[in-house]
mmCIF file of C-alpha atoms and ligand atoms in Angstrom:
data_model
loop_
_atom_site.group_PDB
_atom_site.id
_atom_site.type_symbol
_atom_site.label_atom_id
_atom_site.label_comp_id
_atom_site.label_asym_id
_atom_site.label_seq_id
_atom_site.Cartn_x
_atom_site.Cartn_y
_atom_site.Cartn_z
ATOM 1 C CA MET H 1 0.000 0.000 0.000
ATOM 2 C CA ALA H 2 1.401 3.384 -0.942
ATOM 3 C CA THR H 3 1.790 5.840 1.859
ATOM 4 C CA ALA H 4 1.726 9.580 1.427
ATOM 5 C CA ALA H 5 5.481 9.556 2.006
ATOM 6 C CA ALA H 6 6.091 6.953 -0.714
ATOM 7 C CA HIS H 7 3.890 8.969 -2.987
ATOM 8 C CA ARG H 8 5.943 12.069 -2.406
ATOM 9 C CA THR H 9 9.184 10.145 -2.846
ATOM 10 C CA ALA H 10 8.081 8.854 -6.227
ATOM 11 C CA ARG H 11 7.241 12.389 -7.176
ATOM 12 C CA ALA H 12 10.532 13.809 -5.934
ATOM 13 C CA ASP H 13 12.510 11.099 -7.717
ATOM 14 C CA GLY H 14 10.696 11.716 -10.941
ATOM 15 C CA THR H 15 12.647 12.880 -13.926
ATOM 16 C CA ALA H 16 11.375 13.805 -17.341
ATOM 17 C CA ASP H 17 11.944 10.320 -18.727
ATOM 18 C CA ALA H 18 10.449 8.469 -15.779
ATOM 19 C CA ASP H 19 8.188 5.601 -16.546
ATOM 20 C CA ALA H 20 4.588 6.858 -16.679
ATOM 21 C CA ALA H 21 3.320 3.425 -15.671
ATOM 22 C CA ALA H 22 5.245 3.611 -12.408
ATOM 23 C CA TYR H 23 3.732 7.003 -11.661
ATOM 24 C CA GLU H 24 0.305 5.709 -12.474
ATOM 25 C CA ALA H 25 0.796 2.768 -10.111
ATOM 26 C CA VAL H 26 1.715 5.163 -7.293
ATOM 27 C CA PHE H 27 -1.301 7.332 -8.079
ATOM 28 C CA ASP H 28 -3.648 4.315 -8.163
ATOM 29 C CA ALA H 29 -2.262 3.033 -4.878
ATOM 30 C CA ALA H 30 -2.755 6.426 -3.231
ATOM 31 C CA VAL H 31 -6.361 6.583 -4.425
ATOM 32 C CA ALA H 32 -6.970 2.994 -3.289
ATOM 33 C CA ALA H 33 -5.551 3.845 0.147
ATOM 34 C CA ASP H 34 -7.893 6.862 0.443
ATOM 35 C CA GLU H 35 -4.998 9.278 0.452
ATOM 36 C CA ARG H 36 -5.436 12.781 -0.918
ATOM 37 C CA ILE H 37 -3.936 13.736 -4.257
ATOM 38 C CA GLU H 38 -2.331 17.183 -3.939
ATOM 39 C CA PRO H 39 -1.569 19.767 -6.655
ATOM 40 C CA ARG H 40 2.118 18.864 -7.053
ATOM 41 C CA ASP H 41 1.490 15.108 -7.202
ATOM 42 C CA TRP H 42 1.595 13.288 -10.507
ATOM 43 C CA MET H 43 -1.905 12.559 -11.783
ATOM 44 C CA PRO H 44 -3.295 11.151 -15.035
ATOM 45 C CA ASP H 45 -4.195 13.829 -17.590
ATOM 46 C CA ALA H 46 -7.779 12.578 -17.701
ATOM 47 C CA TYR H 47 -8.096 12.868 -13.892
ATOM 48 C CA ARG H 48 -6.882 16.464 -14.082
ATOM 49 C CA ALA H 49 -9.227 17.267 -16.986
ATOM 50 C CA THR H 50 -12.202 15.681 -15.210
ATOM 51 C CA LEU H 51 -11.531 17.677 -12.061
ATOM 52 C CA ILE H 52 -11.137 20.943 -13.959
ATOM 53 C CA ARG H 53 -14.408 20.328 -15.773
ATOM 54 C CA GLN H 54 -16.283 19.376 -12.592
ATOM 55 C CA ILE H 55 -14.858 22.071 -10.306
ATOM 56 C CA ALA H 56 -15.340 24.754 -12.978
ATOM 57 C CA GLN H 57 -18.947 23.720 -13.555
ATOM 58 C CA HIS H 58 -19.452 23.787 -9.801
ATOM 59 C CA ALA H 59 -17.863 27.244 -9.477
ATOM 60 C CA HIS H 60 -19.933 28.607 -12.366
ATOM 61 C CA SER H 61 -23.098 27.246 -10.738
ATOM 62 C CA GLU H 62 -22.299 29.082 -7.509
ATOM 63 C CA ILE H 63 -22.004 32.484 -9.160
ATOM 64 C CA ILE H 64 -24.829 32.041 -11.691
ATOM 65 C CA GLY H 65 -26.942 30.784 -8.790
ATOM 66 C CA MET H 66 -26.657 34.229 -7.199
ATOM 67 C CA GLN H 67 -28.914 35.684 -9.888
ATOM 68 C CA PRO H 68 -32.312 34.044 -9.283
ATOM 69 C CA GLU H 69 -32.164 34.820 -5.572
ATOM 70 C CA ALA H 70 -30.630 38.276 -5.810
ATOM 71 C CA ASN H 71 -33.749 39.038 -7.843
ATOM 72 C CA TRP H 72 -35.649 39.133 -4.518
ATOM 73 C CA ILE H 73 -33.250 41.057 -2.265
ATOM 74 C CA THR H 74 -34.921 44.423 -2.864
ATOM 75 C CA ARG H 75 -38.365 42.897 -2.321
ATOM 76 C CA ALA H 76 -37.704 40.782 0.779
ATOM 77 C CA PRO H 77 -40.715 41.227 3.092
ATOM 78 C CA SER H 78 -38.747 42.270 6.196
ATOM 79 C CA LEU H 79 -35.343 43.532 7.275
ATOM 80 C CA ARG H 80 -34.632 40.114 8.824
ATOM 81 C CA ARG H 81 -35.427 38.283 5.598
ATOM 82 C CA LYS H 82 -33.377 40.765 3.587
ATOM 83 C CA ALA H 83 -30.338 40.326 5.847
ATOM 84 C CA ILE H 84 -30.606 36.520 5.615
ATOM 85 C CA LEU H 85 -30.953 36.569 1.842
ATOM 86 C CA MET H 86 -28.061 38.983 1.361
ATOM 87 C CA ALA H 87 -25.842 36.790 3.549
ATOM 88 C CA LYS H 88 -26.817 33.736 1.548
ATOM 89 C CA VAL H 89 -26.191 35.315 -1.845
ATOM 90 C CA GLN H 90 -22.794 36.546 -0.612
ATOM 91 C CA ASP H 91 -21.988 33.023 0.575
ATOM 92 C CA GLU H 92 -22.587 31.778 -2.956
ATOM 93 C CA ALA H 93 -20.066 34.326 -4.293
ATOM 94 C CA GLY H 94 -17.598 33.002 -1.717
ATOM 95 C CA HIS H 95 -18.246 29.405 -2.807
ATOM 96 C CA GLY H 96 -17.450 30.435 -6.356
ATOM 97 C CA LEU H 97 -14.156 31.938 -5.180
ATOM 98 C CA TYR H 98 -13.071 28.854 -3.184
ATOM 99 C CA LEU H 99 -13.856 26.669 -6.168
ATOM 100 C CA TYR H 100 -12.129 28.829 -8.794
ATOM 101 C CA SER H 101 -9.092 28.776 -6.506
ATOM 102 C CA ALA H 102 -9.287 24.971 -6.240
ATOM 103 C CA ALA H 103 -9.477 24.730 -10.051
ATOM 104 C CA GLU H 104 -6.446 27.034 -10.387
ATOM 105 C CA THR H 105 -4.333 24.522 -8.428
ATOM 106 C CA LEU H 106 -4.796 22.188 -11.413
ATOM 107 C CA GLY H 107 -3.018 24.579 -13.751
ATOM 108 C CA THR H 108 -5.873 26.530 -15.245
ATOM 109 C CA SER H 109 -6.648 30.201 -14.664
ATOM 110 C CA ARG H 110 -9.782 31.923 -13.496
ATOM 111 C CA ASP H 111 -9.838 34.126 -16.586
ATOM 112 C CA GLU H 112 -9.787 31.057 -18.801
ATOM 113 C CA LEU H 113 -12.619 29.420 -16.879
ATOM 114 C CA LEU H 114 -14.774 32.554 -16.881
ATOM 115 C CA ASP H 115 -14.154 32.944 -20.581
ATOM 116 C CA LYS H 116 -15.387 29.375 -21.145
ATOM 117 C CA LEU H 117 -18.510 30.128 -19.101
ATOM 118 C CA HIS H 118 -19.191 33.335 -20.996
ATOM 119 C CA THR H 119 -18.774 31.648 -24.374
ATOM 120 C CA GLY H 120 -20.858 28.597 -23.497
ATOM 121 C CA ARG H 121 -17.953 26.128 -23.557
ATOM 122 C CA GLN H 122 -18.454 25.196 -19.916
ATOM 123 C CA LYS H 123 -21.770 24.648 -18.197
ATOM 124 C CA TYR H 124 -23.410 25.520 -14.910
ATOM 125 C CA SER H 125 -26.187 23.624 -13.143
ATOM 126 C CA SER H 126 -29.364 23.663 -15.234
ATOM 127 C CA ILE H 127 -31.440 24.400 -12.115
ATOM 128 C CA PHE H 128 -30.503 28.080 -12.337
ATOM 129 C CA ASN H 129 -32.222 28.452 -15.695
ATOM 130 C CA TYR H 130 -35.598 28.469 -13.958
ATOM 131 C CA PRO H 131 -37.150 31.790 -12.894
ATOM 132 C CA THR H 132 -37.959 32.912 -9.342
ATOM 133 C CA LEU H 133 -41.556 34.042 -9.787
ATOM 134 C CA THR H 134 -42.590 34.719 -6.185
ATOM 135 C CA TRP H 135 -41.025 35.321 -2.783
ATOM 136 C CA ALA H 136 -41.790 31.687 -1.873
ATOM 137 C CA ASP H 137 -39.269 30.621 -4.531
ATOM 138 C CA VAL H 138 -36.514 31.876 -2.244
ATOM 139 C CA GLY H 139 -37.744 29.359 0.338
ATOM 140 C CA ALA H 140 -38.133 26.542 -2.175
ATOM 141 C CA ILE H 141 -34.616 27.145 -3.525
ATOM 142 C CA GLY H 142 -33.129 27.073 -0.030
ATOM 143 C CA TRP H 143 -35.008 23.954 1.026
ATOM 144 C CA LEU H 144 -34.813 21.958 -2.223
ATOM 145 C CA VAL H 145 -31.970 23.338 -4.346
ATOM 146 C CA ASP H 146 -29.512 23.925 -1.508
ATOM 147 C CA GLY H 147 -30.779 20.686 0.059
ATOM 148 C CA ALA H 148 -29.984 18.757 -3.124
ATOM 149 C CA ALA H 149 -26.616 20.517 -3.312
ATOM 150 C CA ILE H 150 -25.758 19.372 0.236
ATOM 151 C CA THR H 151 -26.742 15.781 -0.568
ATOM 152 C CA ASN H 152 -24.420 15.936 -3.570
ATOM 153 C CA GLN H 153 -21.626 17.782 -1.831
ATOM 154 C CA VAL H 154 -21.227 16.142 1.573
ATOM 155 C CA PRO H 155 -19.564 13.073 -0.051
ATOM 156 C CA LEU H 156 -17.304 15.465 -2.016
ATOM 157 C CA CYS H 157 -15.689 16.430 1.315
ATOM 158 C CA ARG H 158 -13.971 13.006 0.958
ATOM 159 C CA CYS H 159 -13.081 13.491 -2.702
ATOM 160 C CA SER H 160 -9.615 12.214 -3.636
ATOM 161 C CA TYR H 161 -8.368 15.665 -4.735
ATOM 162 C CA GLY H 162 -7.253 17.572 -1.635
ATOM 163 C CA PRO H 163 -8.024 21.213 -2.548
ATOM 164 C CA TYR H 164 -11.518 20.331 -3.783
ATOM 165 C CA ALA H 165 -12.285 18.224 -0.714
ATOM 166 C CA ARG H 166 -11.144 20.988 1.645
ATOM 167 C CA ALA H 167 -13.174 23.652 -0.172
ATOM 168 C CA MET H 168 -16.238 21.439 0.140
ATOM 169 C CA VAL H 169 -15.946 21.172 3.917
ATOM 170 C CA ARG H 170 -16.414 24.902 4.301
ATOM 171 C CA ILE H 171 -19.049 25.145 1.577
ATOM 172 C CA CYS H 172 -21.163 22.402 3.142
ATOM 173 C CA LYS H 173 -21.280 24.215 6.475
ATOM 174 C CA GLU H 174 -22.707 27.280 4.744
ATOM 175 C CA GLU H 175 -25.065 25.228 2.581
ATOM 176 C CA SER H 176 -26.706 23.789 5.667
ATOM 177 C CA PHE H 177 -27.548 27.346 6.793
ATOM 178 C CA HIS H 178 -28.993 27.957 3.308
ATOM 179 C CA GLN H 179 -31.158 24.864 3.519
ATOM 180 C CA ARG H 180 -32.453 25.759 6.983
ATOM 181 C CA GLN H 181 -33.318 29.350 6.097
ATOM 182 C CA GLY H 182 -35.310 28.078 3.111
ATOM 183 C CA TYR H 183 -37.141 25.540 5.223
ATOM 184 C CA GLU H 184 -37.921 28.130 7.883
ATOM 185 C CA LEU H 185 -39.172 30.606 5.263
ATOM 186 C CA LEU H 186 -41.494 28.005 3.742
ATOM 187 C CA LEU H 187 -42.742 26.976 7.180
ATOM 188 C CA ALA H 188 -43.709 30.581 7.949
ATOM 189 C CA LEU H 189 -45.581 30.858 4.640
ATOM 190 C CA SER H 190 -47.208 27.451 5.002
ATOM 191 C CA ARG H 191 -48.569 28.434 8.434
ATOM 192 C CA GLY H 192 -49.562 31.910 7.231
ATOM 193 C CA THR H 193 -52.646 33.074 5.352
ATOM 194 C CA PRO H 194 -54.289 30.778 2.768
ATOM 195 C CA GLU H 195 -52.681 32.939 0.048
ATOM 196 C CA GLN H 196 -49.236 32.510 1.591
ATOM 197 C CA HIS H 197 -49.758 28.763 1.933
ATOM 198 C CA ALA H 198 -50.795 28.558 -1.725
ATOM 199 C CA MET H 199 -47.728 30.563 -2.754
ATOM 200 C CA ALA H 200 -45.443 28.140 -0.853
ATOM 201 C CA GLN H 201 -47.171 25.133 -2.426
ATOM 202 C CA ASP H 202 -46.889 26.609 -5.906
ATOM 203 C CA ALA H 203 -43.161 27.202 -5.455
ATOM 204 C CA VAL H 204 -42.588 23.631 -4.259
ATOM 205 C CA ASP H 205 -44.644 22.327 -7.195
ATOM 206 C CA ARG H 206 -42.353 24.165 -9.618
ATOM 207 C CA TRP H 207 -39.005 23.394 -7.974
ATOM 208 C CA TRP H 208 -39.446 19.737 -6.967
ATOM 209 C CA TRP H 209 -38.765 18.028 -10.296
ATOM 210 C CA PRO H 210 -35.901 20.313 -11.396
ATOM 211 C CA SER H 211 -34.295 19.616 -7.980
ATOM 212 C CA LEU H 212 -34.396 15.871 -8.655
ATOM 213 C CA MET H 213 -32.720 16.537 -12.012
ATOM 214 C CA MET H 214 -29.813 18.231 -10.189
ATOM 215 C CA PHE H 215 -28.358 14.794 -9.449
ATOM 216 C CA GLY H 216 -27.771 14.303 -13.161
ATOM 217 C CA PRO H 217 -28.960 11.646 -15.584
ATOM 218 C CA PRO H 218 -29.779 8.100 -14.450
ATOM 219 C CA ASP H 219 -26.743 5.916 -13.731
ATOM 220 C CA ASP H 220 -26.973 3.943 -16.968
ATOM 221 C CA GLU H 221 -26.866 7.189 -19.006
ATOM 222 C CA SER H 222 -24.267 9.058 -16.988
ATOM 223 C CA ALA H 223 -21.193 9.480 -19.164
ATOM 224 C CA HIS H 224 -18.579 10.248 -16.497
ATOM 225 C CA SER H 225 -19.886 8.440 -13.415
ATOM 226 C CA ALA H 226 -18.031 5.108 -13.467
ATOM 227 C CA GLN H 227 -14.577 6.624 -13.991
ATOM 228 C CA SER H 228 -15.206 9.362 -11.417
ATOM 229 C CA MET H 229 -16.195 6.740 -8.863
ATOM 230 C CA ALA H 230 -13.073 4.684 -9.628
ATOM 231 C CA TRP H 231 -10.979 7.808 -9.008
ATOM 232 C CA LYS H 232 -12.962 8.535 -5.824
ATOM 233 C CA ILE H 233 -13.911 11.975 -7.071
ATOM 234 C CA LYS H 234 -17.489 10.761 -6.753
ATOM 235 C CA ARG H 235 -18.441 8.468 -3.905
ATOM 236 C CA HIS H 236 -22.054 7.606 -4.763
ATOM 237 C CA SER H 237 -23.974 7.267 -8.003
ATOM 238 C CA ASN H 238 -26.498 9.850 -9.260
ATOM 239 C CA ASP H 239 -29.452 7.548 -8.583
ATOM 240 C CA GLU H 240 -28.209 6.685 -5.088
ATOM 241 C CA LEU H 241 -27.932 10.374 -4.152
ATOM 242 C CA ARG H 242 -31.301 11.209 -5.724
ATOM 243 C CA GLN H 243 -32.953 8.461 -3.668
ATOM 244 C CA ARG H 244 -31.278 9.726 -0.509
ATOM 245 C CA PHE H 245 -32.623 13.233 -1.221
ATOM 246 C CA VAL H 246 -36.184 11.992 -1.823
ATOM 247 C CA ASP H 247 -36.077 9.982 1.418
ATOM 248 C CA ILE H 248 -35.010 13.094 3.342
ATOM 249 C CA CYS H 249 -37.561 15.424 1.725
ATOM 250 C CA VAL H 250 -40.765 13.419 2.123
ATOM 251 C CA PRO H 251 -40.979 13.665 5.931
ATOM 252 C CA GLN H 252 -39.794 17.295 5.787
ATOM 253 C CA ALA H 253 -42.632 18.143 3.358
ATOM 254 C CA GLU H 254 -45.062 16.542 5.792
ATOM 255 C CA SER H 255 -43.879 18.696 8.662
ATOM 256 C CA LEU H 256 -44.032 21.739 6.411
ATOM 257 C CA GLY H 257 -47.665 20.941 5.644
ATOM 258 C CA LEU H 258 -46.869 20.957 1.910
ATOM 259 C CA THR H 259 -47.350 18.310 -0.764
ATOM 260 C CA LEU H 260 -44.681 17.081 -3.165
ATOM 261 C CA PRO H 261 -46.108 17.085 -6.709
ATOM 262 C CA ASP H 262 -45.748 13.363 -7.385
ATOM 263 C CA PRO H 263 -48.790 11.053 -7.118
ATOM 264 C CA GLN H 264 -46.510 7.997 -7.291
ATOM 265 C CA LEU H 265 -44.556 8.944 -4.189
ATOM 266 C CA ARG H 266 -44.984 6.209 -1.569
ATOM 267 C CA TRP H 267 -43.009 4.293 1.027
ATOM 268 C CA ASN H 268 -41.716 0.962 -0.220
ATOM 269 C CA GLU H 269 -41.468 -1.436 2.714
ATOM 270 C CA GLU H 270 -39.273 -3.881 0.796
ATOM 271 C CA ARG H 271 -36.752 -1.372 -0.533
ATOM 272 C CA VAL H 272 -36.899 0.692 2.656
ATOM 273 C CA HIS H 273 -37.009 3.789 0.444
ATOM 274 C CA TYR H 274 -39.659 6.030 -1.092
ATOM 275 C CA ASP H 275 -40.695 5.121 -4.620
ATOM 276 C CA PHE H 276 -41.161 8.115 -6.905
ATOM 277 C CA GLY H 277 -42.539 8.811 -10.375
ATOM 278 C CA PRO H 278 -40.561 9.079 -13.617
ATOM 279 C CA ILE H 279 -38.479 12.207 -14.245
ATOM 280 C CA ASP H 280 -39.034 14.133 -17.492
ATOM 281 C CA TRP H 281 -35.520 13.838 -18.892
ATOM 282 C CA THR H 282 -36.548 15.562 -22.118
ATOM 283 C CA GLU H 283 -37.000 18.747 -20.109
ATOM 284 C CA PHE H 284 -33.572 18.246 -18.498
ATOM 285 C CA TRP H 285 -31.763 17.840 -21.845
ATOM 286 C CA GLU H 286 -33.621 20.801 -23.357
ATOM 287 C CA VAL H 287 -32.622 23.096 -20.496
ATOM 288 C CA LEU H 288 -29.054 21.797 -20.720
ATOM 289 C CA LYS H 289 -28.984 22.560 -24.450
ATOM 290 C CA GLY H 290 -29.847 26.178 -23.683
ATOM 291 C CA ASN H 291 -33.612 26.092 -24.122
ATOM 292 C CA GLY H 292 -34.635 26.621 -20.496
ATOM 293 C CA PRO H 293 -36.763 29.608 -19.497
ATOM 294 C CA CYS H 294 -33.804 31.767 -18.362
ATOM 295 C CA ASN H 295 -30.622 30.446 -20.038
ATOM 296 C CA GLU H 296 -30.124 33.508 -22.160
ATOM 297 C CA GLN H 297 -30.969 35.974 -19.402
ATOM 298 C CA ARG H 298 -28.513 34.327 -16.983
ATOM 299 C CA ILE H 299 -25.540 34.358 -19.319
ATOM 300 C CA THR H 300 -26.261 37.871 -20.588
ATOM 301 C CA GLN H 301 -26.380 39.141 -17.022
ATOM 302 C CA ARG H 302 -23.157 37.263 -16.164
ATOM 303 C CA ARG H 303 -21.303 38.761 -19.129
ATOM 304 C CA ARG H 304 -22.572 42.214 -18.237
ATOM 305 C CA ALA H 305 -21.500 41.825 -14.596
ATOM 306 C CA HIS H 306 -18.058 40.732 -15.797
ATOM 307 C CA ASP H 307 -17.725 43.673 -18.192
ATOM 308 C CA GLU H 308 -18.916 46.150 -15.603
ATOM 309 C CA GLY H 309 -16.347 44.793 -13.152
ATOM 310 C CA ALA H 310 -13.426 45.329 -15.544
ATOM 311 C CA TRP H 311 -12.415 48.637 -13.934
ATOM 312 C CA VAL H 312 -12.314 46.981 -10.498
ATOM 313 C CA ARG H 313 -10.016 44.221 -11.769
ATOM 314 C CA GLU H 314 -7.765 46.787 -13.432
ATOM 315 C CA ALA H 315 -7.615 48.912 -10.293
ATOM 316 C CA ALA H 316 -6.884 45.848 -8.144
ATOM 317 C CA ALA H 317 -4.090 44.744 -10.497
ATOM 318 C CA ALA H 318 -2.594 48.262 -10.507
ATOM 319 C CA TYR H 319 -2.774 48.411 -6.713
ATOM 320 C CA ALA H 320 -1.158 44.994 -6.344
ATOM 321 C CA ALA H 321 1.621 45.926 -8.775
ATOM 322 C CA LYS H 322 2.288 49.136 -6.865
ATOM 323 C CA HIS H 323 2.543 47.299 -3.549
ATOM 324 C CA SER H 324 4.368 44.199 -4.719
ATOM 325 C CA ASP H 325 8.077 43.693 -4.110
ATOM 326 C CA GLY H 326 8.647 43.210 -7.795
ATOM 327 C CA THR H 327 8.801 39.430 -7.804
ATOM 328 C CA ARG H 328 5.053 38.893 -7.715
ATOM 329 C CA ALA H 329 4.478 41.418 -10.467
ATOM 330 C CA ALA H 330 7.159 39.772 -12.590
ATOM 331 C CA ASP H 331 5.686 36.264 -12.437
ATOM 332 C CA GLY H 332 2.323 37.405 -13.694
ATOM 333 C CA HIS H 333 0.415 36.819 -10.471
ATOM 334 C CA ALA H 334 0.074 40.446 -9.521
ATOM 335 C CA GLY H 335 -3.521 41.316 -9.032
ATOM 336 C CA THR H 336 -4.706 37.728 -8.596
ATOM 337 C CA VAL H 337 -5.439 38.223 -4.928
ATOM 338 C CA GLY H 338 -7.001 41.622 -5.297
ATOM 339 C CA GLY H 339 -8.727 40.513 -8.462
ATOM 340 C CA ALA H 340 -10.417 37.598 -6.742
ATOM 341 C CA SER H 341 -13.323 39.525 -5.361
ATOM 342 C CA ALA H 342 -13.288 41.856 -8.318
ATOM 343 C CA HIS H 343 -14.507 39.004 -10.496
ATOM 344 C CA GLN H 344 -17.828 39.208 -8.758
ATOM 345 C CA ALA H 345 -18.006 42.974 -8.926
ATOM 346 C CA GLY H 346 -21.199 44.242 -10.435
ATOM 347 C CA GLU H 347 -23.071 41.015 -9.647
ATOM 348 C CA ASN H 348 -26.444 42.280 -8.580
ATOM 349 C CA GLY H 349 -29.096 39.924 -9.770
ATOM 350 C CA GLU H 350 -31.723 40.181 -12.410
ATOM 351 C CA ALA H 351 -32.705 43.467 -13.899
HETATM 352 FE FE1 FE2 U 1 -23.210 27.406 -2.644
HETATM 353 FE FE1 FE2 U 2 -26.253 27.583 -1.180
#
């Protein structure tokens, strides 16, 4: 069994002509032993590419996900609700930053990733292409969308790639606050006036099925799943995680006094899980292809926010250059630190 020390030794001994198979064996042994792969360790090109794709998509989802909710900040019904929502939307910006940083450890740059997002070459979660029509949507997103995200992300805290796993630990703590604020918001509406109850029910009706789609296509149609599980990037299959989410949500819906919009939902004594109805995968693929209700609006807003933040990035880079000792400016990293938050500058939700 390879130890972390042996892993490092193999790396340190490596020369340009070293046998790739030997490196691969060390990598495989480290993954098998549940050790973390770190940025300077040798890793297969496909492992690196898979991680960049997944972490980038995750980062993009965090910052695009700010839009549907920021849409309600100015119309939150009380100061308390406004403060909670602002904190949540800011958390999502922070999640984007941790994740872009994790992706950068794999040898890509934030500018490159943002450019791929803006030109449609990398995706974000299709859930954020749905509109937030009423205040209750803020609750439904917190309860269901953040809830689904937690179900997906808790196992990622044990992902084989160290920087991603460590980012997820912090993100998951904040996501659980997001889920609870959504649940609490829906509970208040559900116990409110008949109109408020109806608004909460309508939001849950609209967000339930898209939330189930967040776990990705069924296992037998999931292109990357098997390899990602072998590399321990993913710990559970899409269908496994989806089932876990359904099992958690059913009793929570009951205590909320709301109904999940699925007539086939029932407890299966034999499976010891809830059975649920078929998912409309045609809708999922359509939204993914760019034909969801808000795809165009989201990306237009993102590009505009990026353009409007250009002066902040320039100012941050100039400031960093002025205060650097010369070495940082020379190696091209000047402004990266200051520029980090500047990337989100101008992000203020839907017009
Ligand atoms: Fe998040
Ligand atoms: Fe969240």
